[in-house]
Coordinates of N, CA, C and O in Angstrom, one line a residue:
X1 N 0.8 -1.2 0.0 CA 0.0 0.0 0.0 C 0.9 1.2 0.0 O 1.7 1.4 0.9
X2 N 0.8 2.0 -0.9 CA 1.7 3.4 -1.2 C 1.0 4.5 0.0 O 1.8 5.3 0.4
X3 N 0.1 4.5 0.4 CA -0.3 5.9 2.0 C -1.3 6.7 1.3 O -1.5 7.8 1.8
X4 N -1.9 6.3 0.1 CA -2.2 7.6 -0.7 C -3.6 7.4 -0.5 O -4.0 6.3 -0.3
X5 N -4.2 8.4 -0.4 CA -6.1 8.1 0.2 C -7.1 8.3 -1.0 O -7.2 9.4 -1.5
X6 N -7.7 7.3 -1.5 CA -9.2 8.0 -2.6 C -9.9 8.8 -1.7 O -10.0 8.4 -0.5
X7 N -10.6 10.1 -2.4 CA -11.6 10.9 -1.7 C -12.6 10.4 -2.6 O -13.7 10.5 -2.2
X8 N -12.6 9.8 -3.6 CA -14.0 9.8 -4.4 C -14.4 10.9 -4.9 O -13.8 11.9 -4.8
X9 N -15.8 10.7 -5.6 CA -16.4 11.7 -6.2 C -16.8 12.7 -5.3 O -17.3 12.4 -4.2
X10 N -16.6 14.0 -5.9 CA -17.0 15.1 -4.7 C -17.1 16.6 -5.7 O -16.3 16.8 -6.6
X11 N -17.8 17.4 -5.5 CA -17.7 19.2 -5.8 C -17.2 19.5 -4.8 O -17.3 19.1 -3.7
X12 N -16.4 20.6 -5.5 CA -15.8 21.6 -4.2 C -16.3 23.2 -5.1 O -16.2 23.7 -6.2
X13 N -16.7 23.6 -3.7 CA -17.3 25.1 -4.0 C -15.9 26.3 -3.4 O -15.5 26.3 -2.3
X14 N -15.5 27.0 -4.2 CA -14.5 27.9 -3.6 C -12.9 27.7 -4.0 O -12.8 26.8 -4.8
X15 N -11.9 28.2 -3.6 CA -10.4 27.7 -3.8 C -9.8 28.2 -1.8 O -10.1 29.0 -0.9
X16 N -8.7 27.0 -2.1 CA -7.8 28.0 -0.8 C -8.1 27.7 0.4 O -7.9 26.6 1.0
X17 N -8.8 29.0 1.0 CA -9.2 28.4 2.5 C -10.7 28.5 2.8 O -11.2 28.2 3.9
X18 N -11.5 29.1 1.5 CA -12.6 29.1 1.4 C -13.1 28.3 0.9 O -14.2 28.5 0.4
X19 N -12.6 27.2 0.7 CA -12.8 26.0 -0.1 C -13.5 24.9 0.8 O -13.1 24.3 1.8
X20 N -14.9 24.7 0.2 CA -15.8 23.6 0.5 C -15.8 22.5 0.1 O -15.3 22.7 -1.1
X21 N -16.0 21.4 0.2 CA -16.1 20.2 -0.4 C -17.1 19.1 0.0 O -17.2 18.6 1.2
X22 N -18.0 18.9 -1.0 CA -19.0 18.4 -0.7 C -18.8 16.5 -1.3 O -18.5 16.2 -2.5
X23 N -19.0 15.6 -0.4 CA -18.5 14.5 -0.7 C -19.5 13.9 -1.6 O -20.7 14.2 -1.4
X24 N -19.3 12.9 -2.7 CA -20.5 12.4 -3.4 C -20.8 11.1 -2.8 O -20.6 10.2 -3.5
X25 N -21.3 11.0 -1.7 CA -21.5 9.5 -1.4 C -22.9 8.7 -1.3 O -23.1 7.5 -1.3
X26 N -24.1 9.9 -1.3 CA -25.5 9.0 -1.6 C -25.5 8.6 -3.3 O -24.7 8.7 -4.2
X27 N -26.8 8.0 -2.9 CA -26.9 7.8 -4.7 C -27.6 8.2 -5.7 O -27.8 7.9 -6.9
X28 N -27.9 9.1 -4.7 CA -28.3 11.0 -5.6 C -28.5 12.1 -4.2 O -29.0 12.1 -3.1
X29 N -27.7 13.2 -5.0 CA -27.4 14.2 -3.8 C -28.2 15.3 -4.8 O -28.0 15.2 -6.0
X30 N -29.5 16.4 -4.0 CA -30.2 17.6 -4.7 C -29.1 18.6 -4.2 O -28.5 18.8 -3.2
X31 N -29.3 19.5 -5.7 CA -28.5 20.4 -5.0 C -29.5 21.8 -5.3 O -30.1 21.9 -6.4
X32 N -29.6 22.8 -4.2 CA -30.0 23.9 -4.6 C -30.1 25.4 -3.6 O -29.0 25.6 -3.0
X33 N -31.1 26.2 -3.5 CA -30.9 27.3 -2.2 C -31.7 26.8 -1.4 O -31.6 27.5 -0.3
X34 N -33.0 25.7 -1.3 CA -33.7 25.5 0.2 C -32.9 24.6 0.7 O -31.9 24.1 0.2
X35 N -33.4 24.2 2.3 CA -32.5 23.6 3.2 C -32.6 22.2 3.1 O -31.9 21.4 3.9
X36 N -33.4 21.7 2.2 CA -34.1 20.4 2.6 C -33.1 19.4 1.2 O -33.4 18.3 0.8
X37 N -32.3 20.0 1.0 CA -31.2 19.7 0.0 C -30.0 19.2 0.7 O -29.6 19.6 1.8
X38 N -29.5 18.1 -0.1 CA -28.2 17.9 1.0 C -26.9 18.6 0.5 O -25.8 18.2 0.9
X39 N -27.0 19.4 -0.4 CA -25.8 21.1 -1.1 C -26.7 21.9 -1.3 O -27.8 21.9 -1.9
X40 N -25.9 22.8 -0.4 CA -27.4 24.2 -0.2 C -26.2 25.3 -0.5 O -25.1 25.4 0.1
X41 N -26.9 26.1 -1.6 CA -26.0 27.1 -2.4 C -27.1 28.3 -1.9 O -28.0 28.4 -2.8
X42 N -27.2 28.8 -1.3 CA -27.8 29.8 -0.7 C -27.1 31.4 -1.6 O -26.1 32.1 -1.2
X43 N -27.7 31.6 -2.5 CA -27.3 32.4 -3.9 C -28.9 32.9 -4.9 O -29.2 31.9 -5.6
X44 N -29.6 33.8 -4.9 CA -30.6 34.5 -5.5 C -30.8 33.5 -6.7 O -31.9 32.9 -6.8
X45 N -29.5 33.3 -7.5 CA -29.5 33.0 -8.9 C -29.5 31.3 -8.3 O -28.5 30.9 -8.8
X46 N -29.9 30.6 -7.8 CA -29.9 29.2 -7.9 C -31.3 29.3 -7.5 O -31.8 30.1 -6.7
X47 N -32.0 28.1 -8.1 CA -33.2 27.7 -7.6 C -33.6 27.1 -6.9 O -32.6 27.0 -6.1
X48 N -34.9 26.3 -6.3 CA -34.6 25.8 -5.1 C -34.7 24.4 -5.0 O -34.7 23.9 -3.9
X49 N -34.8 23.8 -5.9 CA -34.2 22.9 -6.5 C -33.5 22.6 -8.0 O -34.1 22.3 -9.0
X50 N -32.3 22.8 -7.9 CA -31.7 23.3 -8.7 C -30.8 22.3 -9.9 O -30.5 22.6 -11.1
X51 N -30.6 20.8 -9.0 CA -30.0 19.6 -9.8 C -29.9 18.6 -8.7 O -30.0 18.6 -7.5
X52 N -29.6 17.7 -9.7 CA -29.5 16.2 -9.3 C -28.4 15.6 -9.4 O -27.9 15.9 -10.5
X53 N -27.9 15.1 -8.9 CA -26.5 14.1 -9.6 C -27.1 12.6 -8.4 O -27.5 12.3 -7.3
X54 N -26.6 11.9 -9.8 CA -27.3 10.4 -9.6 C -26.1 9.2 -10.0 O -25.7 9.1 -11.1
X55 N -25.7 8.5 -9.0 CA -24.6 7.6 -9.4 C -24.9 6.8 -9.8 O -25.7 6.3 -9.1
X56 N -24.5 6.0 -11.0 CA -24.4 5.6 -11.7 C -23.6 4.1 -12.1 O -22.9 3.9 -13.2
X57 N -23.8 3.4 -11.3 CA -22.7 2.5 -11.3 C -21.1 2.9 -10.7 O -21.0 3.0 -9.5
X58 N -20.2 3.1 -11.5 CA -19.1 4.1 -10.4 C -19.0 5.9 -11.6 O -18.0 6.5 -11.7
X59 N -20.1 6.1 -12.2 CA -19.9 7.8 -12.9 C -21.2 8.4 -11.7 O -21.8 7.9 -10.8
X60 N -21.1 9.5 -12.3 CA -21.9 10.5 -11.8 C -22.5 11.6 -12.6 O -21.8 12.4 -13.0
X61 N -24.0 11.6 -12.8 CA -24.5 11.9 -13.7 C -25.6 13.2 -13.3 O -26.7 13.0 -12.8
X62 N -25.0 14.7 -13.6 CA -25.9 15.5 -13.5 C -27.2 15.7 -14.2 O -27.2 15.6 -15.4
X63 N -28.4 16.0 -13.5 CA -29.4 16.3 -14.2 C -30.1 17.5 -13.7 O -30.7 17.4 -12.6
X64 N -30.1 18.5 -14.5 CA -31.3 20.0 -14.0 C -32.0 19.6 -14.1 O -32.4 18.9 -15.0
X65 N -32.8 20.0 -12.8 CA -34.4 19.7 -12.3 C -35.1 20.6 -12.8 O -36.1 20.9 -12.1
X66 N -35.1 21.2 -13.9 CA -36.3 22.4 -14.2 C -36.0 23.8 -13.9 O -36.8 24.7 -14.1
X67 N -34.6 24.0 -13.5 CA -34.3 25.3 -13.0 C -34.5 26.6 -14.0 O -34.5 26.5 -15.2
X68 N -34.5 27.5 -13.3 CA -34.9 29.3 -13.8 C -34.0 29.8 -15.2 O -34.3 30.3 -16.2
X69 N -32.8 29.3 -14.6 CA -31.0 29.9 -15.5 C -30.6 28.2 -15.9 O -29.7 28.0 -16.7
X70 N -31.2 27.5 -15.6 CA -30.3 26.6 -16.4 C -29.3 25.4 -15.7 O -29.6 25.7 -14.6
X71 N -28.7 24.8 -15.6 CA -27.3 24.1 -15.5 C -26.4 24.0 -16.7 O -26.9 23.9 -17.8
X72 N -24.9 24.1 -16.5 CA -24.3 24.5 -17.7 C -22.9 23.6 -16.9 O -22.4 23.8 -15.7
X73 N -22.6 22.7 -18.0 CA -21.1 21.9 -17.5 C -19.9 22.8 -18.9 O -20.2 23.1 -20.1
X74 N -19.0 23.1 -18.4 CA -17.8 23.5 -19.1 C -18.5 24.7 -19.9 O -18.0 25.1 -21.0
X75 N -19.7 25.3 -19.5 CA -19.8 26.6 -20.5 C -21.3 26.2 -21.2 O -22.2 27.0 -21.3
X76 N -21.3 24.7 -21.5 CA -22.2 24.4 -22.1 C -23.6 24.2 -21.3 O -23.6 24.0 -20.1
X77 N -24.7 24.3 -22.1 CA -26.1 24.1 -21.0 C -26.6 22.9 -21.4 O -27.0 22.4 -22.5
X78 N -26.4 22.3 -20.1 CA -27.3 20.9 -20.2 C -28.8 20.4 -19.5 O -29.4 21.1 -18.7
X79 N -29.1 19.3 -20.1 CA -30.2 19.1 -19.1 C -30.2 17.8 -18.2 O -30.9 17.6 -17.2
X80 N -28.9 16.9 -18.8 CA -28.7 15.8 -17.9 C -27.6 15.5 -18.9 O -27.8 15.6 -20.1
X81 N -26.1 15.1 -18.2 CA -24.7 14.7 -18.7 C -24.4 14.0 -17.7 O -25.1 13.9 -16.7
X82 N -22.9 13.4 -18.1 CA -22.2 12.6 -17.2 C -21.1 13.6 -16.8 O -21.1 14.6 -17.4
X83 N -20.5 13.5 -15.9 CA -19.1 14.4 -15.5 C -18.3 14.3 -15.7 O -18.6 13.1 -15.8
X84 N -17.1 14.4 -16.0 CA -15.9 13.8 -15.6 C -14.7 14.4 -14.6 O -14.9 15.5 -14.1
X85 N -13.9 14.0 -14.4 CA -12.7 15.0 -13.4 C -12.4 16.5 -14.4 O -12.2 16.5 -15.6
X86 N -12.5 17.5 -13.6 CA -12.3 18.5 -14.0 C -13.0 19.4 -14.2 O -12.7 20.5 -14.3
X87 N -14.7 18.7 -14.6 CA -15.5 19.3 -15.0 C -16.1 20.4 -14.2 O -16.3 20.1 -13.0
X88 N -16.5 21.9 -14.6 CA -16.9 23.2 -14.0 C -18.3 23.1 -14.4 O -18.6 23.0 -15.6
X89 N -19.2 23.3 -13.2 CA -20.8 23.0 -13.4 C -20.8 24.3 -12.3 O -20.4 24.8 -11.2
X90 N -21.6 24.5 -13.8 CA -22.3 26.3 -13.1 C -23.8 26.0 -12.9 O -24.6 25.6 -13.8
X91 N -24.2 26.3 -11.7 CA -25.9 26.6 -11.0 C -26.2 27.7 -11.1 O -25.7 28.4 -10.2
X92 N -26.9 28.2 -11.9 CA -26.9 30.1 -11.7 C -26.0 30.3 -11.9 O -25.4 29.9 -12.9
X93 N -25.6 31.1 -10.9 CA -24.2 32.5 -11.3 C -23.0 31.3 -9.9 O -21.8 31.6 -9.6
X94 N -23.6 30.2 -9.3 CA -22.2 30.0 -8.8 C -21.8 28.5 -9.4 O -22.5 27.6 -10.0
X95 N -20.4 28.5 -9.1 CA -19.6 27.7 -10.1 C -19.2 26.7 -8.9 O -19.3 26.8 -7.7
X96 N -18.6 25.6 -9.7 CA -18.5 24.1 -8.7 C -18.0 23.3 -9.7 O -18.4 23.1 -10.9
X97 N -16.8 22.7 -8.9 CA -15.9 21.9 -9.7 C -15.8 20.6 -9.4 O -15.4 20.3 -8.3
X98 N -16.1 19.3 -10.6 CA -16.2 18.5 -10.0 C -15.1 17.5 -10.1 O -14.5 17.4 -11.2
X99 N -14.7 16.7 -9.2 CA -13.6 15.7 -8.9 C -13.6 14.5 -8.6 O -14.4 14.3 -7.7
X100 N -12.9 13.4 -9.0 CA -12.7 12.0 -8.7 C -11.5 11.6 -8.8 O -10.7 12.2 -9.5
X101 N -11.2 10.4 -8.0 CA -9.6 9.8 -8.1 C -9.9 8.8 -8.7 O -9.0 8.0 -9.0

C-alpha cells in the first residue's frame, strides 16, 4: 500500500481556505438554495431545487431539475450529462468543480 487516500467523487465550492467540499457518497445528492437539499448554495440566482447528480454505477451523472438559469457543464447548457474530473458545473451565477480519483 503506497499511504495515498481516494476521496471519491466530490464538488468543491470555492479555492484555498474558502474551499468547500461536498463528498458524493449517496446515490443521488439535490443540490439547490432551500435547506431540505443535502448542497445548499444559498445564492438569488440558484433555484430551489436546482440539480440532481445520480450515481451511476461508479460515474456520476448531472441532471437540471427544471431550473430558472439553467445548468451549464464547461460553458455548455445541459439538461442531464455525465461528469468527468475537471469538469466546472455552473448553477446560476455560482460555479463548482467537480472531482474523482
Amino acid at each position: 500500500m503506497d499511504g495515498s487516500r481516494s476521496e471519491g467523487p466530490r464538488i468543491e465550492l470555492g479555492s484555498g481556505a474558502t474551499r468547500v467540499v461536498f463528498p458524493l457518497v449517496l446515490r443521488e445528492t439535490l443540490i439547490g438554495r432551500i435547506d431540505s437539499n443535502h448542497v445548499v448554495l444559498d445564492h438569488a440566482s440558484v433555484s430551489r431545487i436546482h440539480a440532481r447528480l445520480h450515481r451511476v454505477g461508479d460515474r456520476i451523472e448531472l441532471e437540471d431539475c427544471g431550473s430558472s438559469l439553467g445548468s451549464q457543464v464547461n460553458g455548455e447548457l445541459v439538461d442531464r450529462v455525465f461528469l468527468k474530473h475537471g469538469d466546472v458545473v455552473k448553477l446560476g451565477a455560482v460555479s463548482l468543480l467537480f472531482l474523482e480519483d
